PDB file of C-alpha atoms in Angstrom:
ATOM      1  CA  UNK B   6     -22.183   8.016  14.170  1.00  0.00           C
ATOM      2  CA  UNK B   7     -19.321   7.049  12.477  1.00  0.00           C
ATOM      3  CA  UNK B   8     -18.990   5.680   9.137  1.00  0.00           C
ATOM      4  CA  UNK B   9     -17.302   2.116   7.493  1.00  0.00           C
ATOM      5  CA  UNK B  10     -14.123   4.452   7.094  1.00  0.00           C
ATOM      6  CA  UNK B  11     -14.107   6.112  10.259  1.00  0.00           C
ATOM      7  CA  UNK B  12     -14.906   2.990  12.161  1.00  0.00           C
ATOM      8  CA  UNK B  13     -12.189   1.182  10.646  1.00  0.00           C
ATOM      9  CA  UNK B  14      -9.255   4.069  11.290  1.00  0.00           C
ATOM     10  CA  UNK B  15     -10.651   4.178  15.043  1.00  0.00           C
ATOM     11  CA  UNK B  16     -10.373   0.651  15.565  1.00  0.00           C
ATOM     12  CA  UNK B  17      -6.655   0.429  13.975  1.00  0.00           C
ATOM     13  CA  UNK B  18      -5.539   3.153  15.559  1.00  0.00           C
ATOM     14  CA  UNK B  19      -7.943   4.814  17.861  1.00  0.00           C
ATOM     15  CA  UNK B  20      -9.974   8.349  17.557  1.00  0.00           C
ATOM     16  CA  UNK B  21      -6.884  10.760  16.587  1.00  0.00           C
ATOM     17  CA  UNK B  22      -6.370   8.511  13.532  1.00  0.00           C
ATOM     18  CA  UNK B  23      -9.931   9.832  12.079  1.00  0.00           C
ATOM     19  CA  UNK B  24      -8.761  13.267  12.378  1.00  0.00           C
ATOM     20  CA  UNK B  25      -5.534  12.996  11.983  1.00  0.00           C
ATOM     21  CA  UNK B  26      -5.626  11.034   8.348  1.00  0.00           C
ATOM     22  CA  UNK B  27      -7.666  13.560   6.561  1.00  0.00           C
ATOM     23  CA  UNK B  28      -5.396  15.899   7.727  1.00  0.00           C
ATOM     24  CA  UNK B  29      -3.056  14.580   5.231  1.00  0.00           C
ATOM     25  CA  UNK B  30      -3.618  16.418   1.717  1.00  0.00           C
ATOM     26  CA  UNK B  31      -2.765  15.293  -1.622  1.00  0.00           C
ATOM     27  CA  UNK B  32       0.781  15.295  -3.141  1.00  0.00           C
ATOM     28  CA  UNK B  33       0.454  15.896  -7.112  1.00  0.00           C
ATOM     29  CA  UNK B  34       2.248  12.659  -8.524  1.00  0.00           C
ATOM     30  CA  UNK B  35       5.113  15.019 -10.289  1.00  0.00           C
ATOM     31  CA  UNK B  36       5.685  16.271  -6.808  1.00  0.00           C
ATOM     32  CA  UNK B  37       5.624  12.719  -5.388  1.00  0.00           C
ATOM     33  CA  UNK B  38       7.781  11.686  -7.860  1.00  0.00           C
ATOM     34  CA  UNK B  39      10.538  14.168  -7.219  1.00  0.00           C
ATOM     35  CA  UNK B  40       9.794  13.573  -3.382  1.00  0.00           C
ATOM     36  CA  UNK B  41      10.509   9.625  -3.926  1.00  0.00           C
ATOM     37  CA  UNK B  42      13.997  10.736  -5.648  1.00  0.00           C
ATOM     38  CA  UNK B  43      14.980  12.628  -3.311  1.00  0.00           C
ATOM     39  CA  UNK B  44      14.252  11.011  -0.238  1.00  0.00           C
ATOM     40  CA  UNK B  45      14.731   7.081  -1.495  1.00  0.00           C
ATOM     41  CA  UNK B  46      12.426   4.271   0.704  1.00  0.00           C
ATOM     42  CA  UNK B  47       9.363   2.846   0.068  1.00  0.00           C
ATOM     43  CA  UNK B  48       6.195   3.568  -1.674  1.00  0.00           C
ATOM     44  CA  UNK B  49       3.861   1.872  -0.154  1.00  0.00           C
ATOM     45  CA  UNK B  50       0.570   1.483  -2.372  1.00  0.00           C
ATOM     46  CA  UNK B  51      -2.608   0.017  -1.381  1.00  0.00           C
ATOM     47  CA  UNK B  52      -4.091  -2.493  -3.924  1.00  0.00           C
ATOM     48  CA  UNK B  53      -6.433  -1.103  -6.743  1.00  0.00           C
ATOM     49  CA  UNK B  54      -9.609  -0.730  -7.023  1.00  0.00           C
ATOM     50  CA  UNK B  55     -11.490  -4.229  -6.213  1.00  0.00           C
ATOM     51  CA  UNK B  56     -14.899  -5.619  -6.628  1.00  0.00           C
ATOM     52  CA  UNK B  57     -17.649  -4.749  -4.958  1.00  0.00           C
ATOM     53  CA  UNK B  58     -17.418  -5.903  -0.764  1.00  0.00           C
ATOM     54  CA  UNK B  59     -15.441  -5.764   2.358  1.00  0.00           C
ATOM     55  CA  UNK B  60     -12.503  -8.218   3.278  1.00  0.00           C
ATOM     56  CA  UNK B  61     -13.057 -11.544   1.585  1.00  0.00           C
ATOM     57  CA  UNK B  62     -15.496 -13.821   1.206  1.00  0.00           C
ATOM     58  CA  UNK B  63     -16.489 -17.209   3.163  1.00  0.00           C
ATOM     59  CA  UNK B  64     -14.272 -19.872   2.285  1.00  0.00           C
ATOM     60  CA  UNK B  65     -11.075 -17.412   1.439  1.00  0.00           C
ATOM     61  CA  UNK B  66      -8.012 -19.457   0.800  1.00  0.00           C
ATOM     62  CA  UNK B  67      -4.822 -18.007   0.581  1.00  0.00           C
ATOM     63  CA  UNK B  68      -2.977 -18.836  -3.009  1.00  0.00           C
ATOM     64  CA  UNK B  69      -6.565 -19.149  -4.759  1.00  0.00           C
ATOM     65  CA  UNK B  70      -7.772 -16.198  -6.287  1.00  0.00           C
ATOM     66  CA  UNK B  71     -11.568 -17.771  -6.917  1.00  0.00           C
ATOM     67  CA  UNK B  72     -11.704 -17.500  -3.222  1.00  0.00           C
ATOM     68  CA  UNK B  73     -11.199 -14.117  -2.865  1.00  0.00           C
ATOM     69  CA  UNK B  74     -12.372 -10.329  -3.642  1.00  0.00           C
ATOM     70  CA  UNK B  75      -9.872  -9.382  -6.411  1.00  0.00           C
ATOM     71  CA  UNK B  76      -9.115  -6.438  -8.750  1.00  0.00           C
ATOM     72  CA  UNK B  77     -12.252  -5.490 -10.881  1.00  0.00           C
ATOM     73  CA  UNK B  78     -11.948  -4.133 -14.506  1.00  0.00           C
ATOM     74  CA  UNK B  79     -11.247  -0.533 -13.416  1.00  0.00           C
ATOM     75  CA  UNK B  80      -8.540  -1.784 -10.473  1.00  0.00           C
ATOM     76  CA  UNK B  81      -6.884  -3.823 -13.555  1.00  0.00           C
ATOM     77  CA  UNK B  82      -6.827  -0.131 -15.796  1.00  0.00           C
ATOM     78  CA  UNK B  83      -5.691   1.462 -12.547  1.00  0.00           C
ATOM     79  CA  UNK B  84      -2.605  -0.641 -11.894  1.00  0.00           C
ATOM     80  CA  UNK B  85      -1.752  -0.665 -15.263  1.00  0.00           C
ATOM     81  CA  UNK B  86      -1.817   3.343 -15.497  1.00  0.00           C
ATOM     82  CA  UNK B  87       0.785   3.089 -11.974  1.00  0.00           C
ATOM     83  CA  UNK B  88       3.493   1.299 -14.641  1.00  0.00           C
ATOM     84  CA  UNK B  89       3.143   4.288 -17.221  1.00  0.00           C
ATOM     85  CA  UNK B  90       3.774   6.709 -14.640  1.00  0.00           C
ATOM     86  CA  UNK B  91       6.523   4.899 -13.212  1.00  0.00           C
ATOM     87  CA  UNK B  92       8.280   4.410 -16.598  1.00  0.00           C
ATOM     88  CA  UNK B  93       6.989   8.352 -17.595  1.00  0.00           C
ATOM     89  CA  UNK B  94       8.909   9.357 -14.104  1.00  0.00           C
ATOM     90  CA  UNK B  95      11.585   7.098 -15.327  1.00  0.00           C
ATOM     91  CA  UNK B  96      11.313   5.800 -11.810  1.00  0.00           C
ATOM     92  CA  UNK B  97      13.063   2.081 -10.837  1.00  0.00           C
ATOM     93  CA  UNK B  98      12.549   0.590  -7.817  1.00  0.00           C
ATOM     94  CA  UNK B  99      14.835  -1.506  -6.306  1.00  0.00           C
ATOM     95  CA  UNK B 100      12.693  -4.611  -5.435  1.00  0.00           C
ATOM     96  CA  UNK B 101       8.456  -4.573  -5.772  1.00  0.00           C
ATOM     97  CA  UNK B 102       7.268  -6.845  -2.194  1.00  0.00           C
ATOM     98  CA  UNK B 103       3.573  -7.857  -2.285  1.00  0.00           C
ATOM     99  CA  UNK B 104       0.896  -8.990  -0.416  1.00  0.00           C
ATOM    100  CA  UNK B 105       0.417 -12.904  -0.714  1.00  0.00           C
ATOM    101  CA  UNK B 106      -3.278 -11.887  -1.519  1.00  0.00           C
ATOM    102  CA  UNK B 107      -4.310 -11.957  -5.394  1.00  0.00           C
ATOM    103  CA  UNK B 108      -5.527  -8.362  -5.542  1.00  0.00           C
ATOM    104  CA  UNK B 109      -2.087  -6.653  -4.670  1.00  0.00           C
ATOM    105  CA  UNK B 110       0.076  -9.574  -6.493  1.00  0.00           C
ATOM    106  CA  UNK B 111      -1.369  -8.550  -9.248  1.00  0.00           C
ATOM    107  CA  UNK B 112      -1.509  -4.835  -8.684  1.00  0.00           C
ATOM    108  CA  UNK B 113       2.440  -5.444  -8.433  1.00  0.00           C
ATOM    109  CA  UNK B 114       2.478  -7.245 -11.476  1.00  0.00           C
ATOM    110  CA  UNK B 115       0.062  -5.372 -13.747  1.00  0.00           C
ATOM    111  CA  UNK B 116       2.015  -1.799 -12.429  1.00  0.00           C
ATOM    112  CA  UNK B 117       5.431  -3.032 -11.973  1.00  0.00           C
ATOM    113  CA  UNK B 118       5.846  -6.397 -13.967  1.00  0.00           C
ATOM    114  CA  UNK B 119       7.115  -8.426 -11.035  1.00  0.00           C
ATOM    115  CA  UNK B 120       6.675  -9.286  -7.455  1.00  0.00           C
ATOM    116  CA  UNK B 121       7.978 -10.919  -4.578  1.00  0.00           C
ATOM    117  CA  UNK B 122       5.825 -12.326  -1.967  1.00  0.00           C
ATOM    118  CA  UNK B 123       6.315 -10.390   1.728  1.00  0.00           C
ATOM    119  CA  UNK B 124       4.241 -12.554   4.592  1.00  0.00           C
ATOM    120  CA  UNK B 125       4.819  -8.810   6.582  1.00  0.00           C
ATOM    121  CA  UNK B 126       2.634  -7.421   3.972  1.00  0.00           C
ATOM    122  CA  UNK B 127      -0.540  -9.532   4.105  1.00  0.00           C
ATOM    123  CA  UNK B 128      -3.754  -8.393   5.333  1.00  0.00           C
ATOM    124  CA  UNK B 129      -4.538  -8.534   8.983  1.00  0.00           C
ATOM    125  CA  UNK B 130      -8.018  -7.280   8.755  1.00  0.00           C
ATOM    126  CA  UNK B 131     -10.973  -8.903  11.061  1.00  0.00           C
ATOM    127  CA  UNK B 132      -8.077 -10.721  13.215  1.00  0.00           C
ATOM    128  CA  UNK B 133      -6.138 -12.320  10.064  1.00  0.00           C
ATOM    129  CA  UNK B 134      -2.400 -12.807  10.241  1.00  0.00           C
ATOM    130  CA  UNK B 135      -0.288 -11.483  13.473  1.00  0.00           C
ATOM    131  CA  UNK B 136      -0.376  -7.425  13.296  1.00  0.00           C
ATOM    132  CA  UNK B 137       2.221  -6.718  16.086  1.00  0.00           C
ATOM    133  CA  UNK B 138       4.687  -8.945  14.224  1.00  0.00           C
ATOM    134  CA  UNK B 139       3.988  -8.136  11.238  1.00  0.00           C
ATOM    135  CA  UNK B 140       4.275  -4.003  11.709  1.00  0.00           C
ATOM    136  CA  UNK B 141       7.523  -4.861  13.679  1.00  0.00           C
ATOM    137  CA  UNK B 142       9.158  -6.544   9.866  1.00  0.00           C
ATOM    138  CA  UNK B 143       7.815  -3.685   7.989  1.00  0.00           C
ATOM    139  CA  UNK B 144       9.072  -1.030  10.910  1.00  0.00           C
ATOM    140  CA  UNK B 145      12.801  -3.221  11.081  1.00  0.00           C
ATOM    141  CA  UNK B 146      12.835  -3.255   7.205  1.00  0.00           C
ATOM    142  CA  UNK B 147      12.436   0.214   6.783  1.00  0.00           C
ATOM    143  CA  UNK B 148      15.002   0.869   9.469  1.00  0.00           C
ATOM    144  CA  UNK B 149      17.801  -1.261   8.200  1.00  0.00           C
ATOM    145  CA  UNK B 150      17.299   0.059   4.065  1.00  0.00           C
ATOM    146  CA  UNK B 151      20.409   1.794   2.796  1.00  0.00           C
ATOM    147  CA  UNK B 152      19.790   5.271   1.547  1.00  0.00           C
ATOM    148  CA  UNK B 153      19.757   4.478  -1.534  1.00  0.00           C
ATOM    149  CA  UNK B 154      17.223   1.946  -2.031  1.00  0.00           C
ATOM    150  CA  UNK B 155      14.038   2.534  -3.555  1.00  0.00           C
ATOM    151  CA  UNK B 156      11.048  -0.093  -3.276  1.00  0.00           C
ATOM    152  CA  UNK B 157       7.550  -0.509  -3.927  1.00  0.00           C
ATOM    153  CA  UNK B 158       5.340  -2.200  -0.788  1.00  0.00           C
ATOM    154  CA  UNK B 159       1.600  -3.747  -2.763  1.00  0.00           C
ATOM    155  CA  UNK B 160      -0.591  -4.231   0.523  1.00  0.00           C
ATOM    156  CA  UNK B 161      -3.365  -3.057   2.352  1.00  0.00           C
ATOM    157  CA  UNK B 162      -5.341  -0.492   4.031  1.00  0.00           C
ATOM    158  CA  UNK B 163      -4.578  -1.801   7.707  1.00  0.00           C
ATOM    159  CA  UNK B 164      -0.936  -2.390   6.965  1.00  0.00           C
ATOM    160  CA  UNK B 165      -0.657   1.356   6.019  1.00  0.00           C
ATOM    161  CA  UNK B 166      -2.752   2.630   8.495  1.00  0.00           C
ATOM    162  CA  UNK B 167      -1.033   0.746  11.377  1.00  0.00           C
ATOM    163  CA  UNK B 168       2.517   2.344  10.346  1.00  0.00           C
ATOM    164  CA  UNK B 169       1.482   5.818   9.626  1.00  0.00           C
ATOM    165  CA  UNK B 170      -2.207   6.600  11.316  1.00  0.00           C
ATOM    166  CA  UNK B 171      -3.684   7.455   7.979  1.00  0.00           C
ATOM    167  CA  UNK B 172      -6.327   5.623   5.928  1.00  0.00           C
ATOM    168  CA  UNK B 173      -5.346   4.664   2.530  1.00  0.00           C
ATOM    169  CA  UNK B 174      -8.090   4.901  -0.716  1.00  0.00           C
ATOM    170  CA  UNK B 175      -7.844   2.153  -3.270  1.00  0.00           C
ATOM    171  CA  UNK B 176      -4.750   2.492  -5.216  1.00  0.00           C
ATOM    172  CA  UNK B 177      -3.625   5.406  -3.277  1.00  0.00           C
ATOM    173  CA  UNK B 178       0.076   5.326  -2.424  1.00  0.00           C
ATOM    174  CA  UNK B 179       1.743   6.692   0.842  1.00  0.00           C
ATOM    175  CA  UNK B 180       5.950   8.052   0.676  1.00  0.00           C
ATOM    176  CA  UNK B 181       7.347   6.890   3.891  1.00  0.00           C
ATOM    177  CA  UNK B 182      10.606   7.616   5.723  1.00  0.00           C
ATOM    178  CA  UNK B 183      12.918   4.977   7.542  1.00  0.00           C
ATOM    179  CA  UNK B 184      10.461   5.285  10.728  1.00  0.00           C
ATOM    180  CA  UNK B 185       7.517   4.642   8.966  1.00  0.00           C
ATOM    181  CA  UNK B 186       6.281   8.095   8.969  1.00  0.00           C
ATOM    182  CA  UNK B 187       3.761   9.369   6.347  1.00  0.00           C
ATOM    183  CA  UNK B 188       5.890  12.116   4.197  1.00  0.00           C
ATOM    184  CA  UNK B 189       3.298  12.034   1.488  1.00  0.00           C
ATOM    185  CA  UNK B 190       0.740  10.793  -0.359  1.00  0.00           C
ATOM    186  CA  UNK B 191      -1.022  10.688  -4.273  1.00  0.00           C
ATOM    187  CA  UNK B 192      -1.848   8.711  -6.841  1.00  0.00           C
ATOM    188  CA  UNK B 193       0.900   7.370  -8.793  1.00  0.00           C
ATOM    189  CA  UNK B 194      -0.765   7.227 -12.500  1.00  0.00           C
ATOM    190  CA  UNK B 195      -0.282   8.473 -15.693  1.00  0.00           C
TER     191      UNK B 195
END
């Protein structure tokens, strides 16, 4: 029988997900640091920790944050520890997009200090949003960024697992290259 986490990575992305995303092991975050140098693109980090539950609740309204499951105490602590290992790594990124949704807006903004609202980047769990559409902004966007650009993507778990076939934890962040390929992964916190 599979479990919440397995269930979900089979449904996004079918049975070789489950295997394939714990196949991924753990980047130090000095190594993922000095990977993100090198290479350039995006980080793309899944919100921190949140309260307790699964999606959101009844009555969910984009643009009010009563309405939905946000950061808890320790996801608050969490994104804040992401900006002191940025500014430790003396790491800049070029822009910081976000999920419209409260919990990674203010992941972004606790972490990085700023955020720009990306549509691409909002949740399409339990049929939300339009997944095909959105992937194909995130996959063009990633295509068309110079080399040099470095950004920060705030979103969530089926965002990341739809471009790279792994399952994000809370707060975990994923090192992708111009396809969308998963080139590592870590915390990012000091």
């Amino acid at each position: 029988m599979l479990d919440r986490r397995q269930w979900l990575q089979w449904a996004a992305g079918g049975a070789a997900t489950v295997s394939a995303s714990w196949a991924a092991a753990q980047t130090p975050p000095s190594e993922l640091a000095e990977l993100w140098r090198r290479s350039r693109g995006v980080v793309m980090l899944r919100h921190a920790s949140t309260e307790p539950g699964v999606g959101d609740p009844p009555g969910f309204t984009l643009g009010q944050c009563s309405t939905q499951r946000n950061l808890s105490a320790q996801g608050r602590a969490q994104s804040q520890a992401m900006g002191r290992w940025m500014v430790q790594q003396q790491l800049r990124p070029d822009a910081v997009l976000s999920s419209q949704w409260c919990r990674c807006r203010d992941t972004a903004q606790l972490a990085f200090g700023r955020a720009e609202d990306w549509p691409a980047l909002n949740s399409t769990f339990a049929g939300q949003g339009e997944a095909a559409a959105q992937e194909e902004a995130m996959r063009t966007r990633l295509r068309q960024m110079p080399d040099s650009r470095m950004e920060v993507w705030v979103t969530h778990q089926v965002n990341m697992t739809a471009l790279t076939g792994a399952y994000p934890d809370l707060g975990e962040a994923f090192l992708l290259d111009r396809q969308g390929r998963l080139l590592a992964r870590g915390r990012i916190a000091a």
